Tab-separated table of C-alpha atoms and ligand atoms in Angstrom:
chain	number	residue	atom	x	y	z
A	1	UNK	CA	-21.466	-4.536	2.383
A	2	UNK	CA	-20.963	-7.370	4.908
A	3	UNK	CA	-18.602	-7.235	7.863
A	4	UNK	CA	-16.030	-5.405	5.755
A	5	UNK	CA	-18.496	-2.488	5.155
A	6	UNK	CA	-17.518	-1.696	1.579
A	7	UNK	CA	-19.439	-0.146	-1.309
A	8	UNK	CA	-21.408	-2.574	-3.472
A	9	UNK	CA	-19.306	-2.064	-6.585
A	10	UNK	CA	-15.944	-3.070	-5.083
A	11	UNK	CA	-13.974	-5.441	-7.322
A	12	UNK	CA	-13.871	-8.452	-4.983
A	13	UNK	CA	-11.011	-10.797	-5.895
A	14	UNK	CA	-11.681	-13.082	-2.923
A	15	UNK	CA	-14.291	-12.916	-0.180
A	16	UNK	CA	-12.495	-15.194	2.327
A	17	UNK	CA	-9.993	-13.895	3.101
A	18	UNK	CA	-11.407	-10.564	1.933
A	19	UNK	CA	-9.415	-9.018	-0.914
A	20	UNK	CA	-11.043	-6.178	-2.814
A	21	UNK	CA	-10.229	-2.940	-4.602
A	22	UNK	CA	-12.390	0.039	-5.558
A	23	UNK	CA	-13.715	0.108	-9.143
A	24	UNK	CA	-11.654	1.876	-11.843
A	25	UNK	CA	-11.805	5.653	-11.586
A	26	UNK	CA	-13.051	5.713	-7.975
A	27	UNK	CA	-9.886	7.073	-6.334
A	28	UNK	CA	-10.573	10.744	-7.106
A	29	UNK	CA	-10.579	12.097	-3.536
A	30	UNK	CA	-7.448	13.187	-1.685
A	31	UNK	CA	-8.667	11.126	1.305
A	32	UNK	CA	-10.395	7.868	0.305
A	33	UNK	CA	-13.805	7.255	1.945
A	34	UNK	CA	-13.697	4.249	4.296
A	35	UNK	CA	-16.156	2.245	2.181
A	36	UNK	CA	-13.883	2.685	-0.865
A	37	UNK	CA	-10.480	1.931	0.760
A	38	UNK	CA	-8.990	-1.301	-0.629
A	39	UNK	CA	-8.771	-4.342	1.658
A	40	UNK	CA	-5.883	-6.812	1.619
A	41	UNK	CA	-5.954	-9.832	3.937
A	42	UNK	CA	-3.963	-13.044	4.245
A	43	UNK	CA	-6.326	-14.700	6.715
A	44	UNK	CA	-9.765	-14.329	8.317
A	45	UNK	CA	-10.414	-11.286	10.493
A	46	UNK	CA	-9.386	-12.276	14.035
A	47	UNK	CA	-11.754	-11.893	16.989
A	48	UNK	CA	-10.501	-8.886	18.908
A	49	UNK	CA	-11.844	-7.766	22.289
A	50	UNK	CA	-10.621	-4.208	22.813
A	51	UNK	CA	-11.256	-4.366	26.577
A	52	UNK	CA	-8.915	-7.282	27.241
A	53	UNK	CA	-6.546	-6.467	24.348
A	54	UNK	CA	-3.006	-5.396	25.318
A	55	UNK	CA	-0.113	-4.234	23.182
A	56	UNK	CA	3.100	-5.929	24.264
A	57	UNK	CA	6.439	-4.193	23.565
A	58	UNK	CA	9.412	-6.459	24.229
A	59	UNK	CA	12.766	-7.739	22.960
A	60	UNK	CA	15.873	-5.539	23.091
A	61	UNK	CA	14.312	-2.885	25.330
A	62	UNK	CA	15.050	-1.580	28.824
A	63	UNK	CA	11.442	-2.104	29.945
A	64	UNK	CA	8.834	-4.499	28.570
A	65	UNK	CA	5.487	-2.703	28.186
A	66	UNK	CA	1.916	-4.030	28.294
A	67	UNK	CA	-0.456	-1.266	27.228
A	68	UNK	CA	-4.239	-1.134	26.965
A	69	UNK	CA	-5.768	1.076	24.279
A	70	UNK	CA	-6.791	3.516	26.988
A	71	UNK	CA	-3.214	3.703	28.314
A	72	UNK	CA	-1.833	4.276	24.821
A	73	UNK	CA	-4.310	7.100	24.319
A	74	UNK	CA	-3.589	8.740	27.689
A	75	UNK	CA	0.173	8.318	28.021
A	76	UNK	CA	1.386	9.461	24.610
A	77	UNK	CA	0.751	12.609	22.538
A	78	UNK	CA	-1.859	12.120	19.820
A	79	UNK	CA	-0.758	12.377	16.178
A	80	UNK	CA	-2.730	12.656	12.936
A	81	UNK	CA	-1.273	12.170	9.469
A	82	UNK	CA	-2.673	11.770	5.957
A	83	UNK	CA	-0.820	8.871	4.331
A	84	UNK	CA	-1.261	6.663	1.273
A	85	UNK	CA	-1.100	2.882	1.593
A	86	UNK	CA	-0.206	0.871	-1.487
A	87	UNK	CA	-0.088	-2.909	-1.763
A	88	UNK	CA	3.068	-4.280	-3.366
A	89	UNK	CA	0.761	-6.442	-5.506
A	90	UNK	CA	-1.017	-3.424	-7.017
A	91	UNK	CA	-1.327	-3.829	-10.844
A	92	UNK	CA	-0.263	-7.475	-10.786
A	93	UNK	CA	-2.949	-8.049	-13.486
A	94	UNK	CA	-0.761	-6.224	-16.032
A	95	UNK	CA	2.204	-8.466	-15.151
A	96	UNK	CA	-0.038	-11.544	-15.543
A	97	UNK	CA	-0.952	-10.406	-19.067
A	98	UNK	CA	2.720	-10.584	-19.936
A	99	UNK	CA	3.306	-13.916	-18.161
A	100	UNK	CA	1.081	-15.867	-15.779
A	101	UNK	CA	1.502	-15.650	-11.993
A	102	UNK	CA	-0.473	-18.549	-10.473
A	103	UNK	CA	-1.873	-18.413	-6.943
A	104	UNK	CA	-1.648	-14.642	-6.404
A	105	UNK	CA	-4.454	-12.065	-6.313
A	106	UNK	CA	-4.777	-10.421	-9.789
A	107	UNK	CA	-4.943	-6.846	-8.502
A	108	UNK	CA	-5.878	-4.076	-10.917
A	109	UNK	CA	-4.725	-0.487	-10.284
A	110	UNK	CA	-6.892	0.024	-7.165
A	111	UNK	CA	-4.825	-1.627	-4.409
A	112	UNK	CA	-3.909	1.854	-3.161
A	113	UNK	CA	-5.848	4.318	-1.003
A	114	UNK	CA	-5.268	7.257	1.324
A	115	UNK	CA	-6.565	7.856	4.845
A	116	UNK	CA	-6.228	10.368	7.659
A	117	UNK	CA	-4.716	8.174	10.368
A	118	UNK	CA	-4.777	9.063	14.057
A	119	UNK	CA	-2.902	7.430	16.890
A	120	UNK	CA	0.482	7.840	18.523
A	121	UNK	CA	4.001	7.912	17.126
A	122	UNK	CA	5.660	4.495	17.325
A	123	UNK	CA	8.826	6.457	18.199
A	124	UNK	CA	7.234	7.690	21.438
A	125	UNK	CA	6.242	4.176	22.525
A	126	UNK	CA	9.707	2.828	21.684
A	127	UNK	CA	11.295	5.682	23.636
A	128	UNK	CA	9.187	4.732	26.667
A	129	UNK	CA	10.383	1.118	26.378
A	130	UNK	CA	13.983	2.279	25.811
A	131	UNK	CA	15.690	0.717	22.775
A	132	UNK	CA	18.989	-1.090	23.362
A	133	UNK	CA	21.923	-0.212	21.117
A	134	UNK	CA	21.636	-3.602	19.350
A	135	UNK	CA	17.968	-3.048	18.445
A	136	UNK	CA	18.354	-2.638	14.666
A	137	UNK	CA	14.895	-3.852	13.619
A	138	UNK	CA	11.385	-3.457	14.983
A	139	UNK	CA	9.089	-6.442	14.371
A	140	UNK	CA	5.279	-6.359	14.397
A	141	UNK	CA	2.957	-9.325	14.928
A	142	UNK	CA	-0.765	-9.331	14.139
A	143	UNK	CA	-3.489	-11.561	15.587
A	144	UNK	CA	-4.724	-13.101	12.319
A	145	UNK	CA	-3.365	-16.535	11.408
A	146	UNK	CA	-2.675	-17.012	7.715
A	147	UNK	CA	-3.048	-20.421	6.097
A	148	UNK	CA	-1.165	-19.024	3.085
A	149	UNK	CA	2.025	-18.975	5.142
A	150	UNK	CA	4.347	-21.952	5.328
A	151	UNK	CA	3.885	-23.008	8.107
A	152	UNK	CA	0.563	-21.203	8.940
A	153	UNK	CA	1.335	-18.272	11.273
A	154	UNK	CA	0.139	-14.817	12.309
A	155	UNK	CA	0.806	-12.041	9.792
A	156	UNK	CA	3.975	-10.110	10.656
A	157	UNK	CA	6.620	-7.734	9.330
A	158	UNK	CA	9.611	-5.723	10.462
A	159	UNK	CA	11.149	-2.388	9.544
A	160	UNK	CA	14.589	-1.011	10.370
A	161	UNK	CA	14.796	0.890	13.675
A	162	UNK	CA	15.742	4.070	11.786
A	163	UNK	CA	12.362	4.044	10.003
A	164	UNK	CA	10.478	2.861	13.100
A	165	UNK	CA	11.726	5.856	15.088
A	166	UNK	CA	10.841	8.387	12.357
A	167	UNK	CA	7.966	10.618	13.403
A	168	UNK	CA	5.634	9.565	10.535
A	169	UNK	CA	5.292	5.925	11.638
A	170	UNK	CA	2.081	5.627	13.654
A	171	UNK	CA	0.212	3.159	15.809
A	172	UNK	CA	-3.286	4.100	14.640
A	173	UNK	CA	-6.693	3.539	16.206
A	174	UNK	CA	-8.633	5.922	13.942
A	175	UNK	CA	-9.072	6.300	10.210
A	176	UNK	CA	-10.711	9.385	8.672
A	177	UNK	CA	-11.680	10.556	12.193
A	178	UNK	CA	-13.650	7.370	12.895
A	179	UNK	CA	-12.747	4.367	15.012
A	180	UNK	CA	-10.466	2.062	13.008
A	181	UNK	CA	-12.777	-0.462	11.265
A	182	UNK	CA	-12.300	-4.183	12.011
A	183	UNK	CA	-11.386	-4.722	8.360
A	184	UNK	CA	-8.481	-2.293	8.706
A	185	UNK	CA	-7.036	-3.709	11.914
A	186	UNK	CA	-9.005	-2.608	14.993
A	187	UNK	CA	-8.202	-1.937	17.723
A	188	UNK	CA	-4.688	-0.916	16.578
A	189	UNK	CA	-2.559	-1.109	13.461
A	190	UNK	CA	0.828	0.089	12.356
A	191	UNK	CA	0.990	2.689	9.557
A	192	UNK	CA	4.388	2.833	7.832
A	193	UNK	CA	4.013	5.765	5.397
A	194	UNK	CA	5.846	5.492	2.084
A	195	UNK	CA	6.492	1.748	2.465
A	196	UNK	CA	4.591	-1.165	0.924
A	197	UNK	CA	1.287	-1.879	2.654
A	198	UNK	CA	2.504	-5.253	3.927
A	199	UNK	CA	4.636	-3.556	6.606
A	200	UNK	CA	1.573	-1.767	8.082
A	201	UNK	CA	0.510	-4.674	10.288
A	202	UNK	CA	-3.174	-4.775	11.314
A	203	UNK	CA	-4.665	-6.224	14.536
A	204	UNK	CA	-1.322	-5.454	16.160
A	205	UNK	CA	-0.507	-7.427	19.295
A	206	UNK	CA	3.194	-7.324	19.737
A	207	UNK	CA	6.162	-5.107	18.901
A	208	UNK	CA	9.597	-6.674	19.341
A	209	UNK	CA	12.941	-4.898	19.124
A	210	UNK	CA	15.553	-7.236	17.703
A	211	UNK	CA	18.992	-7.406	16.076
A	212	UNK	CA	17.768	-8.994	12.832
A	213	UNK	CA	14.685	-8.571	10.592
A	214	UNK	CA	11.737	-10.784	11.551
A	215	UNK	CA	11.680	-14.372	10.298
A	216	UNK	CA	7.915	-14.082	9.740
A	217	UNK	CA	6.930	-15.765	6.476
A	218	UNK	CA	5.528	-12.548	4.979
A	219	UNK	CA	8.686	-10.484	5.494
A	220	UNK	CA	10.522	-12.374	2.737
A	221	UNK	CA	7.397	-13.376	0.795
A	222	UNK	CA	7.144	-9.687	-0.087
A	223	UNK	CA	10.323	-9.687	-2.163
A	224	UNK	CA	11.286	-9.534	-5.821
A	225	UNK	CA	12.660	-12.835	-7.077
A	226	UNK	CA	14.625	-13.089	-10.328
A	227	UNK	CA	12.341	-14.088	-13.254
A	228	UNK	CA	13.721	-17.633	-13.485
A	229	UNK	CA	13.234	-18.436	-9.756
A	230	UNK	CA	10.569	-20.904	-8.585
A	231	UNK	CA	8.647	-19.022	-5.857
A	232	UNK	CA	7.840	-22.315	-4.069
A	233	UNK	CA	11.501	-23.261	-3.778
A	234	UNK	CA	12.941	-19.800	-3.079
A	235	UNK	CA	14.579	-19.271	0.311
A	236	UNK	CA	14.446	-16.161	2.520
A	237	UNK	CA	17.676	-14.731	1.084
A	238	UNK	CA	16.806	-15.174	-2.599
A	239	UNK	CA	14.807	-12.020	-3.221
A	240	UNK	CA	15.068	-8.255	-2.883
A	241	UNK	CA	13.029	-7.480	0.252
A	242	UNK	CA	10.493	-4.734	-0.444
A	243	UNK	CA	10.366	-1.576	1.661
A	244	UNK	CA	9.881	1.908	0.188
A	245	UNK	CA	7.395	2.225	-2.695
A	246	UNK	CA	8.766	3.125	-6.158
A	247	UNK	CA	7.368	6.068	-8.179
A	248	UNK	CA	4.033	5.087	-9.649
A	249	UNK	CA	1.001	6.650	-11.365
A	250	UNK	CA	-2.514	5.806	-12.549
A	251	UNK	CA	-5.037	7.271	-15.000
A	252	UNK	CA	-8.489	7.767	-13.438
A	253	UNK	CA	-10.400	9.424	-16.320
A	254	UNK	CA	-11.289	8.677	-19.032
A	255	UNK	CA	-11.872	4.987	-18.334
A	256	UNK	CA	-10.477	2.069	-20.311
A	257	UNK	CA	-12.325	1.673	-23.614
A	258	UNK	CA	-14.103	5.055	-23.358
A	259	UNK	CA	-15.748	6.396	-26.540
A	260	UNK	CA	-14.973	10.121	-26.699
A	261	UNK	CA	-16.042	13.022	-28.912
A	262	UNK	CA	-13.322	15.063	-30.685
A	263	UNK	CA	-12.133	18.239	-29.032
A	264	UNK	CA	-10.208	18.810	-25.815
A	265	UNK	CA	-10.301	15.841	-23.452
A	266	UNK	CA	-9.534	16.122	-19.757
A	267	UNK	CA	-7.343	13.282	-18.482
A	268	UNK	CA	-6.962	12.898	-14.708
A	269	UNK	CA	-5.074	10.602	-12.370
A	270	UNK	CA	-2.758	10.436	-9.384
A	271	UNK	CA	0.899	9.658	-8.810
A	272	UNK	CA	2.662	8.440	-5.683
A	273	UNK	CA	6.316	8.501	-4.698
A	274	UNK	CA	7.284	6.384	-1.707
A	275	UNK	CA	9.480	7.099	1.268
A	276	UNK	CA	10.365	10.791	1.663
A	277	UNK	CA	10.155	11.440	-2.071
A	278	UNK	CA	7.421	13.491	-3.737
A	279	UNK	CA	6.100	13.500	-7.302
A	280	UNK	CA	7.977	16.095	-9.355
A	281	UNK	CA	6.385	15.782	-12.822
A	282	UNK	CA	3.789	13.749	-14.727
A	283	UNK	CA	3.959	13.445	-18.543
A	284	UNK	CA	0.767	12.464	-20.369
A	285	UNK	CA	0.567	11.290	-23.980
A	286	UNK	CA	-2.613	11.324	-26.150
A	287	UNK	CA	-1.055	9.211	-28.903
A	288	UNK	CA	0.767	6.164	-27.565
A	289	UNK	CA	3.908	8.080	-26.682
A	290	UNK	CA	4.576	10.131	-29.832
A	291	UNK	CA	3.970	13.390	-27.975
A	292	UNK	CA	3.688	14.335	-24.299
A	293	UNK	CA	2.346	17.259	-22.303
A	294	UNK	CA	3.115	18.026	-18.645
A	295	UNK	CA	0.119	17.526	-16.402
A	296	UNK	CA	-0.926	20.098	-13.828
A	297	UNK	CA	0.122	18.442	-10.557
A	298	UNK	CA	-1.233	19.061	-7.048
A	299	UNK	CA	1.373	20.086	-4.478
A	300	UNK	CA	2.141	17.295	-1.999
A	301	UNK	CA	0.109	17.573	1.211
A	302	UNK	CA	3.135	15.933	2.855
A	303	UNK	CA	5.690	13.427	1.492
A	304	UNK	CA	3.470	10.467	2.475
A	305	UNK	CA	0.486	11.079	0.203
A	306	UNK	CA	-0.361	10.681	-3.454
A	307	UNK	CA	-0.733	13.739	-5.674
A	308	UNK	CA	-3.578	14.069	-8.166
A	309	UNK	CA	-2.960	15.552	-11.637
A	310	UNK	CA	-4.884	16.611	-14.747
A	311	UNK	CA	-4.113	17.503	-18.350
A	312	UNK	CA	-6.208	18.642	-21.296
A	313	UNK	CA	-5.292	16.683	-24.426
A	314	UNK	CA	-6.279	16.718	-28.058
A	315	UNK	CA	-6.778	13.094	-29.039
A	316	UNK	CA	-6.190	11.826	-32.567
A	317	UNK	CA	-9.282	10.331	-34.293
A	318	UNK	CA	-9.811	6.575	-33.952
A	319	UNK	CA	-8.401	4.251	-31.316
A	320	UNK	CA	-5.462	5.614	-29.364
A	321	UNK	CA	-3.379	4.752	-26.300
A	322	UNK	CA	-3.200	7.224	-23.412
A	323	UNK	CA	0.024	7.040	-21.399
A	324	UNK	CA	0.992	8.648	-18.106
A	325	UNK	CA	4.452	8.448	-16.565
A	326	UNK	CA	5.714	10.157	-13.436
A	327	UNK	CA	9.070	11.399	-12.186
A	328	UNK	CA	9.878	11.703	-8.501
A	329	UNK	CA	11.928	14.294	-6.615
A	330	UNK	CA	15.086	12.165	-7.016
A	331	UNK	CA	14.493	12.098	-10.833
A	332	UNK	CA	13.614	8.390	-10.713
A	333	UNK	CA	11.213	7.426	-13.525
A	334	UNK	CA	8.785	4.594	-14.096
A	335	UNK	CA	9.820	1.674	-16.317
A	336	UNK	CA	8.107	1.533	-19.701
A	337	UNK	CA	6.451	-1.874	-19.627
A	338	UNK	CA	5.435	-4.779	-17.368
A	339	UNK	CA	7.909	-6.971	-19.280
A	340	UNK	CA	10.800	-4.981	-17.765
A	341	UNK	CA	9.713	-5.611	-14.199
A	342	UNK	CA	7.988	-9.039	-14.354
A	343	UNK	CA	8.852	-11.178	-11.307
A	344	UNK	CA	7.525	-14.572	-10.137
A	345	UNK	CA	5.372	-13.260	-7.264
A	346	UNK	CA	4.161	-10.254	-9.229
A	347	UNK	CA	5.194	-7.385	-6.966
A	348	UNK	CA	6.028	-3.715	-7.528
A	349	UNK	CA	4.672	-3.236	-11.036
A	350	UNK	CA	5.254	0.492	-11.418
A	351	UNK	CA	5.357	0.582	-15.222
A	352	UNK	CA	3.735	3.458	-17.159
A	353	UNK	CA	-0.025	3.784	-16.890
A	354	UNK	CA	-1.615	2.959	-20.268
A	355	UNK	CA	-5.168	2.611	-21.523
A	356	UNK	CA	-6.935	2.556	-24.889
A	357	UNK	CA	-9.798	4.899	-25.787
A	358	UNK	CA	-11.540	5.711	-29.073
A	359	UNK	CA	-12.100	9.224	-30.352
A	360	UNK	CA	-14.967	9.761	-32.828
A	361	UNK	CA	-14.671	12.538	-35.400
B	1	MTE	N1	-2.399	-8.501	10.394
B	1	MTE	C1	-2.350	-8.233	9.076
B	1	MTE	N2	-1.835	-7.071	8.693
B	1	MTE	C2	-1.768	-6.767	7.367
B	1	MTE	C3	-2.186	-7.689	6.379
B	1	MTE	C4	-2.746	-8.927	6.829
B	1	MTE	O1	-3.178	-9.782	6.028
B	1	MTE	N3	-2.803	-9.158	8.186
B	1	MTE	N4	-2.065	-7.370	5.054
B	1	MTE	C5	-1.026	-6.363	4.735
B	1	MTE	C6	-1.025	-5.917	3.362
B	1	MTE	S1	-0.255	-6.922	2.241
B	1	MTE	C7	-1.511	-4.700	3.016
B	1	MTE	S2	-1.340	-4.132	1.439
B	1	MTE	C8	-2.205	-3.849	3.991
B	1	MTE	C9	-3.616	-3.575	3.535
B	1	MTE	O2	-4.283	-2.769	4.447
B	1	MTE	P1	-5.850	-2.548	4.336
B	1	MTE	O3	-6.526	-3.879	4.274
B	1	MTE	O4	-6.202	-1.736	5.505
B	1	MTE	O5	-6.070	-1.797	3.042
B	1	MTE	O6	-2.268	-4.422	5.271
B	1	MTE	C10	-1.133	-5.165	5.654
B	1	MTE	N5	-1.261	-5.563	7.029
B	2	MO	MO1	-0.018	-5.803	0.263
């Protein structure tokens, strides 16, 4: 437990700053319980006093706003949305197996979770401030100072104005119908559905409309460098800046290394397509990719959430590799192996889900 209020069996990669994911197989619910939701932090939790806290909205706007939580709640229509958050570093561990990535959290497949978020639409707050024609990007600044940044600075991000004014982007003060926990950004955080988690800034203090993307360290840190680049020497323009999440899937059951009896075996998991895409199909193989069946796939609750799936397979006797691979609604597919997508900071590993099990005759 502790101040982050998580279940005892979280896989804790770091306790300060707190970085932890739920144990393998835990993400079976459509909405993840608060104590199971992964936590990703670049600095210590900041001290926030909700009473004196104000959200400042400034930059290329007609009117600068200073809003208390109470004013936000009273002046704008309330919105609730179920949305999945996925860290760009999810499944870095599989990239590390192919080639080492020093100094980065070795996330397994659990740096992804789904919550019912409540708050107001960012679009409504921006409309109240009045965006100037030159306001092409909306920048967010949190209150936590990260020593991982060069130089140390508060965590921040920006998204294009077109995304920021889409109705799904929320300023949230509640998660699963409870007050937003400190660990997840209380009193207020941004939720940018369908985009990497790093753009959903917690402990939000300031929103700035500007002509260019933010120069915050983390905006360009979350980018894909070419394999030969040195991440410590790379400049802001050297990588592909990450935004929308690529089609991805995970196997929940059976677990890695499971010993199974012969006969039909139920395999379950989830898949997630970022941005406005949905998951269109999931193929599951019982035999390392020789044959595939189509999984039964849940309909999307909305475009912003993962979709769970299940398939009944007949496994060959002995050790075998289970594979799952998803297709999204634009017919984009997952790459076959971590080797294809390896990059020096270890982001966006969306290669096929694979795990070995043994079937006893
Ligand atoms: N202020 C602040 N916001 C932040 C971060 C952070 O360290 N500080 N981490 C980001 C990253 S990389 C992710 S993946 C998500 C994680 O959100 P969670 O901890 O609520 O799961 O928050 C994002 N917002
Ligand atoms: Mo992240």
